[in-house]
């Protein structure tokens, strides 16, 4: 089976990995800067995170990320764009296939509702036997199950 990485991109990024053995692990990681760090540090930390995941859980074959079309504000939009740019460039450098999946598609697959709220997404993850720390991890878990059903099944 391919190693698949799924991400809910943001300053607090949710992640889920589907291993070669079919085991799913997940978590969240914060890329918030402290007051002494420049704006680009979050992206250097993000690249280091991707490299470490690829080394420890990989090699990663496929990456899926939540494709967000609407943001709560300008800062969130800028951060998301930066993470997406770094992710797609990293995937290109590593020769890893990647795909953005619309938010509504992920929510509909997880809950049956394309406009599911955060609580519903967390409950969906719990129903699958996971204990997500927050909605970011729950979204990444929902995305990994979408990838299993919609993409990995095509690989088998």
PDB file of N, CA, C and O in Angstrom, residues 61-110:
ATOM      1  N   UNK A  61       4.134   8.514  -0.767  1.00  0.00           N
ATOM      2  CA  UNK A  61       3.788   8.329  -2.177  1.00  0.00           C
ATOM      3  C   UNK A  61       2.795   9.366  -2.686  1.00  0.00           C
ATOM      4  O   UNK A  61       2.819   9.732  -3.853  1.00  0.00           O
ATOM      5  N   UNK A  62       1.886   9.789  -1.799  1.00  0.00           N
ATOM      6  CA  UNK A  62       0.819  10.702  -2.186  1.00  0.00           C
ATOM      7  C   UNK A  62       0.524  11.676  -1.049  1.00  0.00           C
ATOM      8  O   UNK A  62       0.590  11.289   0.115  1.00  0.00           O
ATOM      9  N   UNK A  63       0.190  12.906  -1.423  1.00  0.00           N
ATOM     10  CA  UNK A  63      -0.194  13.920  -0.443  1.00  0.00           C
ATOM     11  C   UNK A  63      -1.546  14.497  -0.857  1.00  0.00           C
ATOM     12  O   UNK A  63      -1.754  14.834  -2.023  1.00  0.00           O
ATOM     13  N   UNK A  64      -2.440  14.596   0.116  1.00  0.00           N
ATOM     14  CA  UNK A  64      -3.731  15.241  -0.095  1.00  0.00           C
ATOM     15  C   UNK A  64      -3.842  16.363   0.926  1.00  0.00           C
ATOM     16  O   UNK A  64      -3.439  16.208   2.073  1.00  0.00           O
ATOM     17  N   UNK A  65      -4.384  17.496   0.503  1.00  0.00           N
ATOM     18  CA  UNK A  65      -4.562  18.607   1.429  1.00  0.00           C
ATOM     19  C   UNK A  65      -5.942  19.204   1.238  1.00  0.00           C
ATOM     20  O   UNK A  65      -6.550  19.096   0.170  1.00  0.00           O
ATOM     21  N   UNK A  66      -6.438  19.777   2.325  1.00  0.00           N
ATOM     22  CA  UNK A  66      -7.744  20.417   2.293  1.00  0.00           C
ATOM     23  C   UNK A  66      -7.626  21.694   1.469  1.00  0.00           C
ATOM     24  O   UNK A  66      -6.844  22.581   1.796  1.00  0.00           O
ATOM     25  N   UNK A  67      -8.410  21.760   0.400  1.00  0.00           N
ATOM     26  CA  UNK A  67      -8.374  22.913  -0.503  1.00  0.00           C
ATOM     27  C   UNK A  67      -9.420  23.929  -0.044  1.00  0.00           C
ATOM     28  O   UNK A  67     -10.621  23.711  -0.223  1.00  0.00           O
ATOM     29  N   UNK A  68      -8.947  25.006   0.543  1.00  0.00           N
ATOM     30  CA  UNK A  68      -9.828  26.024   1.112  1.00  0.00           C
ATOM     31  C   UNK A  68     -10.008  27.155   0.103  1.00  0.00           C
ATOM     32  O   UNK A  68      -9.024  27.676  -0.425  1.00  0.00           O
ATOM     33  N   UNK A  69     -11.246  27.521  -0.133  1.00  0.00           N
ATOM     34  CA  UNK A  69     -11.563  28.615  -1.066  1.00  0.00           C
ATOM     35  C   UNK A  69     -11.984  29.897  -0.350  1.00  0.00           C
ATOM     36  O   UNK A  69     -11.963  30.965  -0.948  1.00  0.00           O
ATOM     37  N   UNK A  70     -12.385  29.780   0.909  1.00  0.00           N
ATOM     38  CA  UNK A  70     -12.801  30.958   1.681  1.00  0.00           C
ATOM     39  C   UNK A  70     -12.066  30.945   3.010  1.00  0.00           C
ATOM     40  O   UNK A  70     -11.996  29.923   3.672  1.00  0.00           O
ATOM     41  N   UNK A  71     -11.555  32.103   3.405  1.00  0.00           N
ATOM     42  CA  UNK A  71     -10.811  32.219   4.660  1.00  0.00           C
ATOM     43  C   UNK A  71     -11.480  33.237   5.561  1.00  0.00           C
ATOM     44  O   UNK A  71     -12.185  34.128   5.105  1.00  0.00           O
ATOM     45  N   UNK A  72     -11.227  33.078   6.852  1.00  0.00           N
ATOM     46  CA  UNK A  72     -11.828  33.972   7.838  1.00  0.00           C
ATOM     47  C   UNK A  72     -11.234  35.378   7.803  1.00  0.00           C
ATOM     48  O   UNK A  72     -11.824  36.310   8.301  1.00  0.00           O
ATOM     49  N   UNK A  73     -10.059  35.513   7.221  1.00  0.00           N
ATOM     50  CA  UNK A  73      -9.438  36.826   7.149  1.00  0.00           C
ATOM     51  C   UNK A  73      -8.234  36.814   6.231  1.00  0.00           C
ATOM     52  O   UNK A  73      -7.822  35.767   5.724  1.00  0.00           O
ATOM     53  N   UNK A  74      -7.676  37.989   6.020  1.00  0.00           N
ATOM     54  CA  UNK A  74      -6.541  38.144   5.120  1.00  0.00           C
ATOM     55  C   UNK A  74      -5.316  37.388   5.646  1.00  0.00           C
ATOM     56  O   UNK A  74      -4.629  36.704   4.879  1.00  0.00           O
ATOM     57  N   UNK A  75      -5.047  37.464   6.932  1.00  0.00           N
ATOM     58  CA  UNK A  75      -3.877  36.766   7.495  1.00  0.00           C
ATOM     59  C   UNK A  75      -3.983  35.260   7.295  1.00  0.00           C
ATOM     60  O   UNK A  75      -3.012  34.605   6.927  1.00  0.00           O
ATOM     61  N   UNK A  76      -5.179  34.713   7.529  1.00  0.00           N
ATOM     62  CA  UNK A  76      -5.381  33.271   7.327  1.00  0.00           C
ATOM     63  C   UNK A  76      -5.187  32.899   5.864  1.00  0.00           C
ATOM     64  O   UNK A  76      -4.583  31.865   5.551  1.00  0.00           O
ATOM     65  N   UNK A  77      -5.666  33.734   4.960  1.00  0.00           N
ATOM     66  CA  UNK A  77      -5.508  33.466   3.528  1.00  0.00           C
ATOM     67  C   UNK A  77      -4.036  33.492   3.132  1.00  0.00           C
ATOM     68  O   UNK A  77      -3.578  32.633   2.373  1.00  0.00           O
ATOM     69  N   UNK A  78      -3.303  34.455   3.644  1.00  0.00           N
ATOM     70  CA  UNK A  78      -1.875  34.540   3.328  1.00  0.00           C
ATOM     71  C   UNK A  78      -1.113  33.342   3.882  1.00  0.00           C
ATOM     72  O   UNK A  78      -0.263  32.764   3.190  1.00  0.00           O
ATOM     73  N   UNK A  79      -1.404  32.966   5.117  1.00  0.00           N
ATOM     74  CA  UNK A  79      -0.729  31.812   5.726  1.00  0.00           C
ATOM     75  C   UNK A  79      -1.038  30.549   4.924  1.00  0.00           C
ATOM     76  O   UNK A  79      -0.136  29.780   4.582  1.00  0.00           O
ATOM     77  N   UNK A  80      -2.315  30.331   4.601  1.00  0.00           N
ATOM     78  CA  UNK A  80      -2.710  29.144   3.843  1.00  0.00           C
ATOM     79  C   UNK A  80      -1.978  29.105   2.493  1.00  0.00           C
ATOM     80  O   UNK A  80      -1.449  28.070   2.097  1.00  0.00           O
ATOM     81  N   UNK A  81      -1.954  30.235   1.798  1.00  0.00           N
ATOM     82  CA  UNK A  81      -1.270  30.291   0.505  1.00  0.00           C
ATOM     83  C   UNK A  81       0.206  29.959   0.628  1.00  0.00           C
ATOM     84  O   UNK A  81       0.772  29.264  -0.218  1.00  0.00           O
ATOM     85  N   UNK A  82       0.836  30.434   1.686  1.00  0.00           N
ATOM     86  CA  UNK A  82       2.246  30.126   1.915  1.00  0.00           C
ATOM     87  C   UNK A  82       2.473  28.652   2.183  1.00  0.00           C
ATOM     88  O   UNK A  82       3.382  28.036   1.619  1.00  0.00           O
ATOM     89  N   UNK A  83       1.626  28.069   3.032  1.00  0.00           N
ATOM     90  CA  UNK A  83       1.765  26.631   3.317  1.00  0.00           C
ATOM     91  C   UNK A  83       1.515  25.806   2.055  1.00  0.00           C
ATOM     92  O   UNK A  83       2.234  24.846   1.777  1.00  0.00           O
ATOM     93  N   UNK A  84       0.503  26.188   1.277  1.00  0.00           N
ATOM     94  CA  UNK A  84       0.198  25.439   0.062  1.00  0.00           C
ATOM     95  C   UNK A  84       1.344  25.558  -0.939  1.00  0.00           C
ATOM     96  O   UNK A  84       1.725  24.568  -1.578  1.00  0.00           O
ATOM     97  N   UNK A  85       1.922  26.740  -1.075  1.00  0.00           N
ATOM     98  CA  UNK A  85       3.046  26.925  -1.994  1.00  0.00           C
ATOM     99  C   UNK A  85       4.240  26.074  -1.575  1.00  0.00           C
ATOM    100  O   UNK A  85       4.863  25.401  -2.407  1.00  0.00           O
ATOM    101  N   UNK A  86       4.561  26.083  -0.296  1.00  0.00           N
ATOM    102  CA  UNK A  86       5.685  25.279   0.180  1.00  0.00           C
ATOM    103  C   UNK A  86       5.404  23.791   0.055  1.00  0.00           C
ATOM    104  O   UNK A  86       6.298  23.015  -0.305  1.00  0.00           O
ATOM    105  N   UNK A  87       4.165  23.379   0.338  1.00  0.00           N
ATOM    106  CA  UNK A  87       3.813  21.964   0.218  1.00  0.00           C
ATOM    107  C   UNK A  87       3.928  21.486  -1.224  1.00  0.00           C
ATOM    108  O   UNK A  87       4.553  20.455  -1.491  1.00  0.00           O
ATOM    109  N   UNK A  88       3.352  22.223  -2.148  1.00  0.00           N
ATOM    110  CA  UNK A  88       3.374  21.783  -3.542  1.00  0.00           C
ATOM    111  C   UNK A  88       4.794  21.815  -4.110  1.00  0.00           C
ATOM    112  O   UNK A  88       5.171  20.907  -4.856  1.00  0.00           O
ATOM    113  N   UNK A  89       5.586  22.800  -3.727  1.00  0.00           N
ATOM    114  CA  UNK A  89       6.987  22.829  -4.173  1.00  0.00           C
ATOM    115  C   UNK A  89       7.756  21.650  -3.587  1.00  0.00           C
ATOM    116  O   UNK A  89       8.553  21.005  -4.286  1.00  0.00           O
ATOM    117  N   UNK A  90       7.527  21.342  -2.314  1.00  0.00           N
ATOM    118  CA  UNK A  90       8.193  20.202  -1.679  1.00  0.00           C
ATOM    119  C   UNK A  90       7.817  18.906  -2.385  1.00  0.00           C
ATOM    120  O   UNK A  90       8.672  18.066  -2.660  1.00  0.00           O
ATOM    121  N   UNK A  91       6.522  18.748  -2.687  1.00  0.00           N
ATOM    122  CA  UNK A  91       6.071  17.548  -3.395  1.00  0.00           C
ATOM    123  C   UNK A  91       6.730  17.445  -4.768  1.00  0.00           C
ATOM    124  O   UNK A  91       7.150  16.351  -5.181  1.00  0.00           O
ATOM    125  N   UNK A  92       6.835  18.544  -5.474  1.00  0.00           N
ATOM    126  CA  UNK A  92       7.493  18.540  -6.784  1.00  0.00           C
ATOM    127  C   UNK A  92       8.957  18.125  -6.647  1.00  0.00           C
ATOM    128  O   UNK A  92       9.451  17.309  -7.428  1.00  0.00           O
ATOM    129  N   UNK A  93       9.650  18.656  -5.643  1.00  0.00           N
ATOM    130  CA  UNK A  93      11.064  18.302  -5.416  1.00  0.00           C
ATOM    131  C   UNK A  93      11.227  16.828  -5.097  1.00  0.00           C
ATOM    132  O   UNK A  93      12.208  16.208  -5.500  1.00  0.00           O
ATOM    133  N   UNK A  94      10.268  16.261  -4.363  1.00  0.00           N
ATOM    134  CA  UNK A  94      10.345  14.862  -3.940  1.00  0.00           C
ATOM    135  C   UNK A  94       9.722  13.911  -4.958  1.00  0.00           C
ATOM    136  O   UNK A  94       9.741  12.698  -4.758  1.00  0.00           O
ATOM    137  N   UNK A  95       9.132  14.472  -6.018  1.00  0.00           N
ATOM    138  CA  UNK A  95       8.432  13.680  -7.032  1.00  0.00           C
ATOM    139  C   UNK A  95       7.264  12.893  -6.410  1.00  0.00           C
ATOM    140  O   UNK A  95       7.096  11.700  -6.656  1.00  0.00           O
ATOM    141  N   UNK A  96       6.476  13.598  -5.581  1.00  0.00           N
ATOM    142  CA  UNK A  96       5.329  13.012  -4.893  1.00  0.00           C
ATOM    143  C   UNK A  96       4.054  13.602  -5.499  1.00  0.00           C
ATOM    144  O   UNK A  96       3.925  14.824  -5.635  1.00  0.00           O
ATOM    145  N   UNK A  97       3.114  12.742  -5.833  1.00  0.00           N
ATOM    146  CA  UNK A  97       1.818  13.190  -6.345  1.00  0.00           C
ATOM    147  C   UNK A  97       1.058  13.915  -5.237  1.00  0.00           C
ATOM    148  O   UNK A  97       1.108  13.504  -4.080  1.00  0.00           O
ATOM    149  N   UNK A  98       0.347  14.986  -5.597  1.00  0.00           N
ATOM    150  CA  UNK A  98      -0.432  15.727  -4.608  1.00  0.00           C
ATOM    151  C   UNK A  98      -1.742  16.191  -5.217  1.00  0.00           C
ATOM    152  O   UNK A  98      -1.862  16.347  -6.426  1.00  0.00           O
ATOM    153  N   UNK A  99      -2.732  16.392  -4.329  1.00  0.00           N
ATOM    154  CA  UNK A  99      -4.055  16.818  -4.775  1.00  0.00           C
ATOM    155  C   UNK A  99      -4.746  17.595  -3.668  1.00  0.00           C
ATOM    156  O   UNK A  99      -4.745  17.174  -2.513  1.00  0.00           O
ATOM    157  N   UNK A 100      -5.350  18.704  -4.041  1.00  0.00           N
ATOM    158  CA  UNK A 100      -6.203  19.450  -3.126  1.00  0.00           C
ATOM    159  C   UNK A 100      -7.622  18.923  -3.224  1.00  0.00           C
ATOM    160  O   UNK A 100      -8.113  18.647  -4.320  1.00  0.00           O
ATOM    161  N   UNK A 101      -8.276  18.766  -2.092  1.00  0.00           N
ATOM    162  CA  UNK A 101      -9.639  18.247  -2.047  1.00  0.00           C
ATOM    163  C   UNK A 101     -10.522  19.314  -1.395  1.00  0.00           C
ATOM    164  O   UNK A 101     -10.214  19.774  -0.285  1.00  0.00           O
ATOM    165  N   UNK A 102     -11.603  19.736  -2.065  1.00  0.00           N
ATOM    166  CA  UNK A 102     -12.464  20.783  -1.506  1.00  0.00           C
ATOM    167  C   UNK A 102     -13.014  20.426  -0.126  1.00  0.00           C
ATOM    168  O   UNK A 102     -13.332  19.263   0.152  1.00  0.00           O
ATOM    169  N   UNK A 103     -13.136  21.440   0.703  1.00  0.00           N
ATOM    170  CA  UNK A 103     -13.611  21.275   2.076  1.00  0.00           C
ATOM    171  C   UNK A 103     -14.964  20.554   2.108  1.00  0.00           C
ATOM    172  O   UNK A 103     -15.153  19.605   2.872  1.00  0.00           O
ATOM    173  N   UNK A 104     -15.907  20.983   1.277  1.00  0.00           N
ATOM    174  CA  UNK A 104     -17.237  20.384   1.276  1.00  0.00           C
ATOM    175  C   UNK A 104     -17.218  18.912   0.911  1.00  0.00           C
ATOM    176  O   UNK A 104     -18.002  18.121   1.450  1.00  0.00           O
ATOM    177  N   UNK A 105     -16.323  18.529   0.030  1.00  0.00           N
ATOM    178  CA  UNK A 105     -16.189  17.125  -0.365  1.00  0.00           C
ATOM    179  C   UNK A 105     -15.748  16.280   0.823  1.00  0.00           C
ATOM    180  O   UNK A 105     -16.284  15.189   1.063  1.00  0.00           O
ATOM    181  N   UNK A 106     -14.779  16.786   1.580  1.00  0.00           N
ATOM    182  CA  UNK A 106     -14.269  16.064   2.756  1.00  0.00           C
ATOM    183  C   UNK A 106     -15.363  15.954   3.816  1.00  0.00           C
ATOM    184  O   UNK A 106     -15.607  14.870   4.366  1.00  0.00           O
ATOM    185  N   UNK A 107     -16.043  17.060   4.094  1.00  0.00           N
ATOM    186  CA  UNK A 107     -17.089  17.065   5.116  1.00  0.00           C
ATOM    187  C   UNK A 107     -18.247  16.151   4.732  1.00  0.00           C
ATOM    188  O   UNK A 107     -18.775  15.419   5.574  1.00  0.00           O
ATOM    189  N   UNK A 108     -18.635  16.182   3.469  1.00  0.00           N
ATOM    190  CA  UNK A 108     -19.740  15.334   3.010  1.00  0.00           C
ATOM    191  C   UNK A 108     -19.380  13.859   3.147  1.00  0.00           C
ATOM    192  O   UNK A 108     -20.191  13.041   3.569  1.00  0.00           O
ATOM    193  N   UNK A 109     -18.139  13.518   2.818  1.00  0.00           N
ATOM    194  CA  UNK A 109     -17.699  12.127   2.934  1.00  0.00           C
ATOM    195  C   UNK A 109     -17.684  11.683   4.395  1.00  0.00           C
ATOM    196  O   UNK A 109     -18.049  10.559   4.708  1.00  0.00           O
ATOM    197  N   UNK A 110     -17.274  12.577   5.295  1.00  0.00           N
ATOM    198  CA  UNK A 110     -17.148  12.225   6.720  1.00  0.00           C
ATOM    199  C   UNK A 110     -18.486  12.180   7.445  1.00  0.00           C
ATOM    200  O   UNK A 110     -18.694  11.324   8.310  1.00  0.00           O
TER     201      UNK A 110
END
